[in-house]
PDB file of C-alpha atoms and ligand atoms in Angstrom:
ATOM      1  CA  MET U  25      27.430   8.485   3.884  1.00  0.00           C
ATOM      2  CA  LYS U  26      23.716   7.590   3.833  1.00  0.00           C
ATOM      3  CA  ASN U  27      21.822   8.371   0.646  1.00  0.00           C
ATOM      4  CA  ALA U  28      18.089   8.777   0.152  1.00  0.00           C
ATOM      5  CA  PHE U  29      15.936   9.883  -2.770  1.00  0.00           C
ATOM      6  CA  VAL U  30      12.592  10.892  -4.105  1.00  0.00           C
ATOM      7  CA  ILE U  31      11.589   9.127  -7.309  1.00  0.00           C
ATOM      8  CA  GLY U  32       8.857  10.270  -9.675  1.00  0.00           C
ATOM      9  CA  HIS U  33       8.224  11.232 -13.270  1.00  0.00           C
ATOM     10  CA  PRO U  34       8.463  14.195 -13.660  1.00  0.00           C
ATOM     11  CA  ILE U  35      10.306  15.077 -10.455  1.00  0.00           C
ATOM     12  CA  ALA U  36      12.029  18.428 -11.070  1.00  0.00           C
ATOM     13  CA  HIS U  37       9.519  20.432  -9.005  1.00  0.00           C
ATOM     14  CA  SER U  38       9.577  18.219  -5.910  1.00  0.00           C
ATOM     15  CA  LEU U  39      10.155  20.171  -2.702  1.00  0.00           C
ATOM     16  CA  SER U  40      11.363  17.068  -0.852  1.00  0.00           C
ATOM     17  CA  PRO U  41      15.089  17.671  -1.569  1.00  0.00           C
ATOM     18  CA  VAL U  42      14.790  21.158  -0.044  1.00  0.00           C
ATOM     19  CA  LEU U  43      13.047  19.790   3.007  1.00  0.00           C
ATOM     20  CA  HIS U  44      15.385  16.861   3.681  1.00  0.00           C
ATOM     21  CA  GLY U  45      18.438  18.914   2.675  1.00  0.00           C
ATOM     22  CA  PHE U  46      17.467  21.488   5.328  1.00  0.00           C
ATOM     23  CA  TRP U  47      17.308  18.791   8.028  1.00  0.00           C
ATOM     24  CA  LEU U  48      20.530  17.045   6.933  1.00  0.00           C
ATOM     25  CA  LYS U  49      22.374  20.339   7.295  1.00  0.00           C
ATOM     26  CA  LYS U  50      20.627  21.347  10.512  1.00  0.00           C
ATOM     27  CA  TYR U  51      21.450  18.063  12.275  1.00  0.00           C
ATOM     28  CA  GLY U  52      24.956  17.776  10.762  1.00  0.00           C
ATOM     29  CA  ILE U  53      24.228  14.369   9.227  1.00  0.00           C
ATOM     30  CA  ASP U  54      26.597  12.840   6.709  1.00  0.00           C
ATOM     31  CA  GLY U  55      23.885  12.116   4.191  1.00  0.00           C
ATOM     32  CA  PHE U  56      22.413  13.085   0.881  1.00  0.00           C
ATOM     33  CA  TYR U  57      18.857  13.290  -0.467  1.00  0.00           C
ATOM     34  CA  LYS U  58      18.261  13.747  -4.162  1.00  0.00           C
ATOM     35  CA  ALA U  59      15.454  13.787  -6.717  1.00  0.00           C
ATOM     36  CA  ILE U  60      15.724  11.059  -9.356  1.00  0.00           C
ATOM     37  CA  ASP U  61      13.559  11.009 -12.450  1.00  0.00           C
ATOM     38  CA  VAL U  62      12.462   7.402 -12.937  1.00  0.00           C
ATOM     39  CA  PRO U  63      10.138   6.738 -15.902  1.00  0.00           C
ATOM     40  CA  PRO U  64       7.545   3.983 -15.295  1.00  0.00           C
ATOM     41  CA  ASP U  65       9.401   1.408 -17.421  1.00  0.00           C
ATOM     42  CA  GLU U  66      12.555   1.877 -15.309  1.00  0.00           C
ATOM     43  CA  LEU U  67      10.969   1.433 -11.872  1.00  0.00           C
ATOM     44  CA  ASN U  68      11.857  -2.246 -11.665  1.00  0.00           C
ATOM     45  CA  GLN U  69      15.473  -1.507 -12.552  1.00  0.00           C
ATOM     46  CA  PHE U  70      15.583   1.245  -9.930  1.00  0.00           C
ATOM     47  CA  THR U  71      14.513  -1.152  -7.180  1.00  0.00           C
ATOM     48  CA  SER U  72      17.470  -3.398  -8.091  1.00  0.00           C
ATOM     49  CA  ARG U  73      19.733  -0.402  -7.522  1.00  0.00           C
ATOM     50  CA  LEU U  74      18.033   0.119  -4.181  1.00  0.00           C
ATOM     51  CA  ARG U  75      18.571  -3.502  -3.173  1.00  0.00           C
ATOM     52  CA  SER U  76      22.262  -3.235  -4.047  1.00  0.00           C
ATOM     53  CA  GLY U  77      22.671  -1.008  -0.978  1.00  0.00           C
ATOM     54  CA  GLU U  78      23.160   2.335  -2.723  1.00  0.00           C
ATOM     55  CA  PHE U  79      20.368   3.964  -0.661  1.00  0.00           C
ATOM     56  CA  VAL U  80      18.871   3.707   2.834  1.00  0.00           C
ATOM     57  CA  GLY U  81      15.465   4.485   1.355  1.00  0.00           C
ATOM     58  CA  GLY U  82      13.482   7.321  -0.094  1.00  0.00           C
ATOM     59  CA  ASN U  83      10.182   8.797  -1.148  1.00  0.00           C
ATOM     60  CA  VAL U  84       7.923   7.734  -3.963  1.00  0.00           C
ATOM     61  CA  THR U  85       5.667  10.118  -5.805  1.00  0.00           C
ATOM     62  CA  LEU U  86       3.523  10.145  -8.959  1.00  0.00           C
ATOM     63  CA  PRO U  87       3.172   7.983 -10.982  1.00  0.00           C
ATOM     64  CA  HIS U  88       4.814   5.214  -8.906  1.00  0.00           C
ATOM     65  CA  LYS U  89       2.807   5.179  -5.669  1.00  0.00           C
ATOM     66  CA  GLN U  90       0.793   2.095  -6.651  1.00  0.00           C
ATOM     67  CA  ALA U  91       3.196   0.406  -9.063  1.00  0.00           C
ATOM     68  CA  ILE U  92       5.847   0.128  -6.331  1.00  0.00           C
ATOM     69  CA  PHE U  93       3.565  -2.183  -4.280  1.00  0.00           C
ATOM     70  CA  ASP U  94       4.480  -5.288  -6.244  1.00  0.00           C
ATOM     71  CA  LEU U  95       8.191  -4.507  -6.083  1.00  0.00           C
ATOM     72  CA  CYS U  96       8.380  -4.296  -2.263  1.00  0.00           C
ATOM     73  CA  ASP U  97       9.141  -7.236   0.048  1.00  0.00           C
ATOM     74  CA  GLU U  98       6.800  -5.884   2.722  1.00  0.00           C
ATOM     75  CA  ILE U  99       4.010  -3.337   2.772  1.00  0.00           C
ATOM     76  CA  ASP U 100       2.913  -1.849   6.066  1.00  0.00           C
ATOM     77  CA  PRO U 101      -0.821  -2.091   6.900  1.00  0.00           C
ATOM     78  CA  ASP U 102      -1.461   1.682   6.630  1.00  0.00           C
ATOM     79  CA  ALA U 103       0.021   1.812   3.134  1.00  0.00           C
ATOM     80  CA  ARG U 104      -2.174  -1.124   2.208  1.00  0.00           C
ATOM     81  CA  ALA U 105      -5.314   0.606   3.527  1.00  0.00           C
ATOM     82  CA  ILE U 106      -4.392   3.856   1.784  1.00  0.00           C
ATOM     83  CA  GLY U 107      -3.542   1.959  -1.402  1.00  0.00           C
ATOM     84  CA  ALA U 108      -0.303   3.857  -1.988  1.00  0.00           C
ATOM     85  CA  VAL U 109       3.336   3.845  -0.870  1.00  0.00           C
ATOM     86  CA  ASN U 110       5.078   7.179  -0.342  1.00  0.00           C
ATOM     87  CA  THR U 111       8.071   6.041   1.708  1.00  0.00           C
ATOM     88  CA  LEU U 112      10.553   3.214   1.122  1.00  0.00           C
ATOM     89  CA  ILE U 113      12.895   1.894   3.783  1.00  0.00           C
ATOM     90  CA  MET U 114      15.648  -0.697   3.364  1.00  0.00           C
ATOM     91  CA  ARG U 115      15.341  -2.823   6.514  1.00  0.00           C
ATOM     92  CA  ASP U 116      17.424  -5.994   7.029  1.00  0.00           C
ATOM     93  CA  GLU U 117      17.997  -6.105   3.268  1.00  0.00           C
ATOM     94  CA  LYS U 118      14.257  -6.023   2.695  1.00  0.00           C
ATOM     95  CA  LEU U 119      12.479  -3.288   0.791  1.00  0.00           C
ATOM     96  CA  VAL U 120       9.631  -2.048   2.999  1.00  0.00           C
ATOM     97  CA  GLY U 121       6.888   0.201   1.613  1.00  0.00           C
ATOM     98  CA  SER U 122       4.967   2.486   3.944  1.00  0.00           C
ATOM     99  CA  ASN U 123       2.733   5.520   3.806  1.00  0.00           C
ATOM    100  CA  THR U 124       3.274   8.518   6.069  1.00  0.00           C
ATOM    101  CA  ASP U 125       0.618  10.858   4.606  1.00  0.00           C
ATOM    102  CA  HIS U 126      -1.935  10.042   7.327  1.00  0.00           C
ATOM    103  CA  LEU U 127       0.664  10.755  10.021  1.00  0.00           C
ATOM    104  CA  GLY U 128       1.580  14.020   8.282  1.00  0.00           C
ATOM    105  CA  PHE U 129      -2.050  15.085   8.096  1.00  0.00           C
ATOM    106  CA  ALA U 130      -2.676  14.462  11.810  1.00  0.00           C
ATOM    107  CA  ALA U 131       0.672  15.914  12.955  1.00  0.00           C
ATOM    108  CA  ASN U 132      -0.005  19.142  11.050  1.00  0.00           C
ATOM    109  CA  LEU U 133      -3.282  19.617  12.920  1.00  0.00           C
ATOM    110  CA  ASP U 134      -1.628  18.609  16.229  1.00  0.00           C
ATOM    111  CA  GLN U 135       0.867  21.415  15.710  1.00  0.00           C
ATOM    112  CA  MET U 136      -1.390  24.102  14.235  1.00  0.00           C
ATOM    113  CA  ALA U 137      -4.693  23.389  16.010  1.00  0.00           C
ATOM    114  CA  PRO U 138      -3.878  21.527  19.249  1.00  0.00           C
ATOM    115  CA  GLY U 139      -6.892  19.679  20.644  1.00  0.00           C
ATOM    116  CA  TRP U 140      -8.491  19.354  17.177  1.00  0.00           C
ATOM    117  CA  ASP U 141      -9.308  15.685  17.802  1.00  0.00           C
ATOM    118  CA  GLU U 142     -10.332  15.933  21.473  1.00  0.00           C
ATOM    119  CA  LYS U 143     -14.086  15.880  20.809  1.00  0.00           C
ATOM    120  CA  LYS U 144     -13.779  12.770  18.618  1.00  0.00           C
ATOM    121  CA  GLY U 145     -16.702  14.231  16.697  1.00  0.00           C
ATOM    122  CA  THR U 146     -18.002  14.358  13.166  1.00  0.00           C
ATOM    123  CA  ALA U 147     -16.022  15.243  10.052  1.00  0.00           C
ATOM    124  CA  ILE U 148     -16.680  15.912   6.383  1.00  0.00           C
ATOM    125  CA  VAL U 149     -13.991  14.877   3.922  1.00  0.00           C
ATOM    126  CA  LEU U 150     -14.379  16.326   0.422  1.00  0.00           C
ATOM    127  CA  GLY U 151     -13.067  13.926  -2.231  1.00  0.00           C
ATOM    128  CA  ALA U 152     -12.727  10.168  -2.585  1.00  0.00           C
ATOM    129  CA  GLY U 153      -9.375   9.763  -4.336  1.00  0.00           C
ATOM    130  CA  GLY U 154      -5.933   8.705  -3.135  1.00  0.00           C
ATOM    131  CA  ALA U 155      -5.425  11.734  -0.914  1.00  0.00           C
ATOM    132  CA  ALA U 156      -8.810  11.220   0.751  1.00  0.00           C
ATOM    133  CA  ARG U 157      -7.834   7.701   1.784  1.00  0.00           C
ATOM    134  CA  ALA U 158      -4.871   8.947   3.839  1.00  0.00           C
ATOM    135  CA  VAL U 159      -7.042  11.554   5.587  1.00  0.00           C
ATOM    136  CA  LEU U 160      -9.772   8.981   6.290  1.00  0.00           C
ATOM    137  CA  VAL U 161      -7.269   6.581   7.864  1.00  0.00           C
ATOM    138  CA  ALA U 162      -5.956   9.441  10.034  1.00  0.00           C
ATOM    139  CA  LEU U 163      -9.433  10.442  11.222  1.00  0.00           C
ATOM    140  CA  ALA U 164     -10.423   6.856  12.002  1.00  0.00           C
ATOM    141  CA  VAL U 165      -7.186   6.375  13.988  1.00  0.00           C
ATOM    142  CA  ARG U 166      -7.888   9.588  15.953  1.00  0.00           C
ATOM    143  CA  GLY U 167     -11.315   8.280  16.906  1.00  0.00           C
ATOM    144  CA  PHE U 168     -13.731  10.463  14.935  1.00  0.00           C
ATOM    145  CA  THR U 169     -17.132   8.882  15.455  1.00  0.00           C
ATOM    146  CA  GLN U 170     -18.752   9.843  12.167  1.00  0.00           C
ATOM    147  CA  ILE U 171     -16.945  10.665   8.933  1.00  0.00           C
ATOM    148  CA  HIS U 172     -18.910  11.741   5.849  1.00  0.00           C
ATOM    149  CA  ILE U 173     -17.150  11.379   2.498  1.00  0.00           C
ATOM    150  CA  LEU U 174     -18.580  13.850  -0.028  1.00  0.00           C
ATOM    151  CA  ASN U 175     -17.622  13.494  -3.667  1.00  0.00           C
ATOM    152  CA  ARG U 176     -18.632  14.745  -7.106  1.00  0.00           C
ATOM    153  CA  SER U 177     -19.233  11.098  -7.953  1.00  0.00           C
ATOM    154  CA  ALA U 178     -21.345   9.978  -4.980  1.00  0.00           C
ATOM    155  CA  GLN U 179     -20.982   6.319  -5.934  1.00  0.00           C
ATOM    156  CA  LYS U 180     -17.209   6.557  -5.562  1.00  0.00           C
ATOM    157  CA  ALA U 181     -17.720   8.049  -2.079  1.00  0.00           C
ATOM    158  CA  ARG U 182     -20.104   5.236  -1.114  1.00  0.00           C
ATOM    159  CA  ASP U 183     -17.723   2.580  -2.461  1.00  0.00           C
ATOM    160  CA  LEU U 184     -14.833   4.035  -0.472  1.00  0.00           C
ATOM    161  CA  ALA U 185     -16.990   4.247   2.675  1.00  0.00           C
ATOM    162  CA  ASN U 186     -17.807   0.545   2.306  1.00  0.00           C
ATOM    163  CA  GLU U 187     -14.257  -0.503   1.533  1.00  0.00           C
ATOM    164  CA  LEU U 188     -12.364   1.149   4.400  1.00  0.00           C
ATOM    165  CA  PRO U 189     -12.829  -0.017   7.991  1.00  0.00           C
ATOM    166  CA  GLY U 190     -14.215   2.929   9.988  1.00  0.00           C
ATOM    167  CA  PRO U 191     -17.332   5.016  10.693  1.00  0.00           C
ATOM    168  CA  PHE U 192     -17.622   6.243   7.108  1.00  0.00           C
ATOM    169  CA  SER U 193     -20.616   7.147   4.953  1.00  0.00           C
ATOM    170  CA  GLY U 194     -20.596   8.239   1.309  1.00  0.00           C
ATOM    171  CA  HIS U 195     -22.536  11.194  -0.134  1.00  0.00           C
ATOM    172  CA  ALA U 196     -22.796  13.587  -3.049  1.00  0.00           C
ATOM    173  CA  LEU U 197     -21.186  17.024  -2.744  1.00  0.00           C
ATOM    174  CA  ASN U 198     -24.604  18.667  -2.807  1.00  0.00           C
ATOM    175  CA  GLU U 199     -25.510  17.028   0.527  1.00  0.00           C
ATOM    176  CA  PHE U 200     -23.059  19.391   2.248  1.00  0.00           C
ATOM    177  CA  ALA U 201     -25.643  21.871   3.597  1.00  0.00           C
ATOM    178  CA  GLU U 202     -27.701  19.038   5.086  1.00  0.00           C
ATOM    179  CA  LEU U 203     -24.746  17.511   6.938  1.00  0.00           C
ATOM    180  CA  ALA U 204     -22.744  20.636   7.837  1.00  0.00           C
ATOM    181  CA  GLY U 205     -24.613  21.625  11.029  1.00  0.00           C
ATOM    182  CA  ALA U 206     -23.018  18.907  13.172  1.00  0.00           C
ATOM    183  CA  ILE U 207     -19.460  19.110  11.823  1.00  0.00           C
ATOM    184  CA  HIS U 208     -16.286  19.598  13.903  1.00  0.00           C
ATOM    185  CA  LEU U 209     -13.824  19.285  11.024  1.00  0.00           C
ATOM    186  CA  LEU U 210     -13.975  19.887   7.269  1.00  0.00           C
ATOM    187  CA  VAL U 211     -11.137  18.637   5.060  1.00  0.00           C
ATOM    188  CA  ASN U 212     -10.693  19.231   1.338  1.00  0.00           C
ATOM    189  CA  THR U 213      -8.759  16.452  -0.383  1.00  0.00           C
ATOM    190  CA  THR U 214      -9.882  17.215  -3.947  1.00  0.00           C
ATOM    191  CA  SER U 215      -7.728  19.154  -6.370  1.00  0.00           C
ATOM    192  CA  ILE U 216     -10.198  22.059  -6.195  1.00  0.00           C
ATOM    193  CA  GLY U 217      -8.357  25.056  -4.788  1.00  0.00           C
ATOM    194  CA  MET U 218      -5.219  24.396  -6.761  1.00  0.00           C
ATOM    195  CA  HIS U 219      -4.233  27.544  -8.616  1.00  0.00           C
ATOM    196  CA  GLY U 220      -7.231  29.393  -7.188  1.00  0.00           C
ATOM    197  CA  THR U 221     -10.136  27.190  -8.349  1.00  0.00           C
ATOM    198  CA  SER U 222     -13.138  26.984  -6.027  1.00  0.00           C
ATOM    199  CA  PHE U 223     -16.209  24.893  -5.209  1.00  0.00           C
ATOM    200  CA  ASP U 224     -19.439  25.975  -6.893  1.00  0.00           C
ATOM    201  CA  ASN U 225     -21.765  25.577  -3.980  1.00  0.00           C
ATOM    202  CA  LEU U 226     -20.382  24.925  -0.523  1.00  0.00           C
ATOM    203  CA  PRO U 227     -22.344  26.970   2.027  1.00  0.00           C
ATOM    204  CA  LEU U 228     -19.811  27.353   4.823  1.00  0.00           C
ATOM    205  CA  SER U 229     -22.356  29.389   6.796  1.00  0.00           C
ATOM    206  CA  ALA U 230     -24.085  26.069   7.562  1.00  0.00           C
ATOM    207  CA  LEU U 231     -21.067  24.966   9.668  1.00  0.00           C
ATOM    208  CA  PRO U 232     -20.922  25.546  13.435  1.00  0.00           C
ATOM    209  CA  LYS U 233     -18.705  28.515  14.383  1.00  0.00           C
ATOM    210  CA  SER U 234     -16.380  26.113  16.228  1.00  0.00           C
ATOM    211  CA  ALA U 235     -15.611  24.056  13.096  1.00  0.00           C
ATOM    212  CA  LEU U 236     -12.023  23.691  11.905  1.00  0.00           C
ATOM    213  CA  ILE U 237     -11.374  23.839   8.158  1.00  0.00           C
ATOM    214  CA  THR U 238      -8.270  22.428   6.500  1.00  0.00           C
ATOM    215  CA  ASP U 239      -7.163  21.888   2.930  1.00  0.00           C
ATOM    216  CA  ILE U 240      -4.466  19.548   1.724  1.00  0.00           C
ATOM    217  CA  VAL U 241      -3.886  21.804  -1.307  1.00  0.00           C
ATOM    218  CA  TYR U 242      -1.054  24.258  -0.528  1.00  0.00           C
ATOM    219  CA  THR U 243      -0.722  26.080  -3.873  1.00  0.00           C
ATOM    220  CA  PRO U 244      -1.935  28.680  -3.071  1.00  0.00           C
ATOM    221  CA  LEU U 245      -1.276  28.443   0.647  1.00  0.00           C
ATOM    222  CA  ILE U 246      -4.637  30.048   1.399  1.00  0.00           C
ATOM    223  CA  THR U 247      -7.013  28.354  -1.037  1.00  0.00           C
ATOM    224  CA  PRO U 248     -10.365  29.984  -1.889  1.00  0.00           C
ATOM    225  CA  LEU U 249     -11.998  27.497   0.526  1.00  0.00           C
ATOM    226  CA  LEU U 250      -9.721  28.597   3.375  1.00  0.00           C
ATOM    227  CA  ALA U 251     -10.180  32.263   2.488  1.00  0.00           C
ATOM    228  CA  ASP U 252     -13.981  31.864   2.561  1.00  0.00           C
ATOM    229  CA  ALA U 253     -13.772  29.984   5.868  1.00  0.00           C
ATOM    230  CA  GLN U 254     -11.632  32.731   7.338  1.00  0.00           C
ATOM    231  CA  LYS U 255     -14.145  35.337   6.164  1.00  0.00           C
ATOM    232  CA  ALA U 256     -16.894  33.324   7.860  1.00  0.00           C
ATOM    233  CA  GLY U 257     -14.916  33.494  11.129  1.00  0.00           C
ATOM    234  CA  LEU U 258     -13.938  29.809  11.127  1.00  0.00           C
ATOM    235  CA  ARG U 259     -10.549  28.409  12.233  1.00  0.00           C
ATOM    236  CA  ILE U 260      -8.318  27.268   9.364  1.00  0.00           C
ATOM    237  CA  VAL U 261      -5.119  25.273   8.895  1.00  0.00           C
ATOM    238  CA  ASP U 262      -3.332  25.284   5.535  1.00  0.00           C
ATOM    239  CA  GLY U 263      -1.951  22.169   3.866  1.00  0.00           C
ATOM    240  CA  LEU U 264       1.753  22.936   3.766  1.00  0.00           C
ATOM    241  CA  GLY U 265       2.297  21.397   7.184  1.00  0.00           C
ATOM    242  CA  MET U 266       1.071  18.010   5.925  1.00  0.00           C
ATOM    243  CA  LEU U 267       3.904  18.003   3.381  1.00  0.00           C
ATOM    244  CA  LEU U 268       6.417  18.909   6.091  1.00  0.00           C
ATOM    245  CA  HIS U 269       5.176  16.416   8.670  1.00  0.00           C
ATOM    246  CA  GLN U 270       4.766  13.456   6.296  1.00  0.00           C
ATOM    247  CA  ALA U 271       8.532  13.692   5.746  1.00  0.00           C
ATOM    248  CA  VAL U 272       9.408  13.253   9.438  1.00  0.00           C
ATOM    249  CA  PRO U 273       9.033   9.439   9.806  1.00  0.00           C
ATOM    250  CA  GLY U 274      11.027   8.762   6.627  1.00  0.00           C
ATOM    251  CA  PHE U 275      13.902  11.023   7.658  1.00  0.00           C
ATOM    252  CA  GLU U 276      14.001   9.391  11.081  1.00  0.00           C
ATOM    253  CA  ALA U 277      14.030   5.872   9.606  1.00  0.00           C
ATOM    254  CA  TRP U 278      16.814   6.646   7.101  1.00  0.00           C
ATOM    255  CA  PHE U 279      19.065   8.938   9.106  1.00  0.00           C
ATOM    256  CA  GLY U 280      18.329   8.022  12.740  1.00  0.00           C
ATOM    257  CA  THR U 281      17.273  11.492  13.946  1.00  0.00           C
ATOM    258  CA  ARG U 282      13.667  12.615  14.386  1.00  0.00           C
ATOM    259  CA  PRO U 283      13.576  16.050  12.742  1.00  0.00           C
ATOM    260  CA  GLU U 284      11.512  18.991  13.914  1.00  0.00           C
ATOM    261  CA  VAL U 285       9.051  20.959  11.808  1.00  0.00           C
ATOM    262  CA  THR U 286       9.876  24.571  12.632  1.00  0.00           C
ATOM    263  CA  SER U 287       8.674  27.950  11.373  1.00  0.00           C
ATOM    264  CA  GLU U 288      12.127  28.415   9.787  1.00  0.00           C
ATOM    265  CA  LEU U 289      11.569  25.313   7.638  1.00  0.00           C
ATOM    266  CA  ARG U 290       8.028  26.376   6.800  1.00  0.00           C
ATOM    267  CA  ASP U 291       9.249  29.833   5.737  1.00  0.00           C
ATOM    268  CA  LEU U 292      11.920  28.248   3.531  1.00  0.00           C
ATOM    269  CA  LEU U 293       9.308  26.141   1.739  1.00  0.00           C
ATOM    270  CA  ILE U 294       6.976  29.125   1.329  1.00  0.00           C
ATOM    271  CA  GLU U 295       9.856  31.007  -0.285  1.00  0.00           C
ATOM    272  CA  LYS U 296      10.566  28.073  -2.646  1.00  0.00           C
ATOM    273  CA  LEU U 297       6.883  27.897  -3.586  1.00  0.00           C
ATOM    274  CA  ARG U 298       6.918  31.613  -4.324  1.00  0.00           C
ATOM    275  CA  GLN U 299       9.887  31.138  -6.672  1.00  0.00           C
ATOM    276  CA  SER U 300       8.392  28.179  -8.536  1.00  0.00           C
TER     277      SER U 300
HETATM  278  P1  ATR D 429      -5.627  12.331  -5.444  1.00  0.00           P
HETATM  279  O1  ATR D 429      -4.746  11.132  -5.436  1.00  0.00           O
HETATM  280  O2  ATR D 429      -4.870  13.638  -5.400  1.00  0.00           O
HETATM  281  O3  ATR D 429      -6.697  12.278  -4.399  1.00  0.00           O
HETATM  282  P2  ATR D 429      -7.504  11.477  -7.472  1.00  0.00           P
HETATM  283  O4  ATR D 429      -7.406  10.091  -6.942  1.00  0.00           O
HETATM  284  O5  ATR D 429      -7.501  11.706  -8.941  1.00  0.00           O
HETATM  285  O6  ATR D 429      -6.314  12.373  -6.891  1.00  0.00           O
HETATM  286  O7  ATR D 429      -8.818  12.167  -6.840  1.00  0.00           O
HETATM  287  C1  ATR D 429      -9.212  13.463  -7.146  1.00  0.00           C
HETATM  288  C2  ATR D 429     -10.433  13.845  -6.309  1.00  0.00           C
HETATM  289  O8  ATR D 429     -10.771  15.198  -6.609  1.00  0.00           O
HETATM  290  C3  ATR D 429     -11.671  13.003  -6.607  1.00  0.00           C
HETATM  291  O9  ATR D 429     -12.428  12.907  -5.423  1.00  0.00           O
HETATM  292  C4  ATR D 429     -12.396  13.868  -7.660  1.00  0.00           C
HETATM  293  O10 ATR D 429     -13.779  13.651  -7.735  1.00  0.00           O
HETATM  294  P3  ATR D 429     -14.382  12.479  -8.701  1.00  0.00           P
HETATM  295  O11 ATR D 429     -14.092  11.176  -8.019  1.00  0.00           O
HETATM  296  O12 ATR D 429     -15.841  12.761  -8.803  1.00  0.00           O
HETATM  297  O13 ATR D 429     -13.647  12.611 -10.023  1.00  0.00           O
HETATM  298  C5  ATR D 429     -12.113  15.252  -7.101  1.00  0.00           C
HETATM  299  N1  ATR D 429     -12.194  16.315  -8.113  1.00  0.00           N
HETATM  300  C6  ATR D 429     -11.275  16.643  -9.036  1.00  0.00           C
HETATM  301  N2  ATR D 429     -11.704  17.674  -9.804  1.00  0.00           N
HETATM  302  C7  ATR D 429     -12.946  17.995  -9.338  1.00  0.00           C
HETATM  303  C8  ATR D 429     -13.916  18.991  -9.685  1.00  0.00           C
HETATM  304  N3  ATR D 429     -13.704  19.852 -10.690  1.00  0.00           N
HETATM  305  N4  ATR D 429     -15.085  19.030  -8.976  1.00  0.00           N
HETATM  306  C9  ATR D 429     -15.310  18.166  -7.958  1.00  0.00           C
HETATM  307  N5  ATR D 429     -14.423  17.227  -7.575  1.00  0.00           N
HETATM  308  C10 ATR D 429     -13.265  17.131  -8.257  1.00  0.00           C
END
């Protein structure tokens, strides 16, 4: 039997066991995926358990996504650029850290808005934290020619734009109206939207009618930003799919089957979110 995990602290509300449990059952795999609460001072000890062969790998969530870096034998280049590890794989007795969030972000849009990256145009990314980094890597990989990072702290946006390799520029949030006219894609990576919070001043009417709006927040599924975009007649994609798709490469690496993100799985997660 192959075992995998998600570690974090706290971890009780993680949806990953539901997601991987669904696929294990669907594909008839003799495996197990469980949530393990690992406090920060026990992370080192946990990696020894991992090296002993108890697990094929697993996911890493808060607060371990950076701390795990120094405990891995190898870090893949995307995880290094993003500055966080969300997936661990035991490969040839080596502990390999990777990050699948950028793949999940792009795969969600591939599924829900096919052709979203065909124009290779201009994007606005709201936020300059850890989540923004994964989205920025994804957009650079997909060939966007101009990517504006807008953040409450403009300096943080400018620093990130200078640090990452790609066509990035950093701005303050209040430059939105000025930049919006030429935008193909708008992505929110800030925590605004969670539990119904909204941006103070984000004039979506300044966006072209063809713009696609997506949010990586999925609680609620339709954030105030997405609701406003919908009202303005713009195309939207919610953030739940990013969670589903970021899990695909890990599952494939651990269990040897590439799982499918289906509407049945999405509905199951929506039901779990409703219950939580
Ligand atoms: P994550 O890893 O989820 O991206 P983070 O690294 O703490 O979390 O980043 C949070 C992002 O949300 C930042 O861009 C933050 O803006 P600042 O850098 O200016 O702090 C943004 N954010 C959080 N709360 C915000 C708010 N009330 N208004 C505007 N931006 C906010």
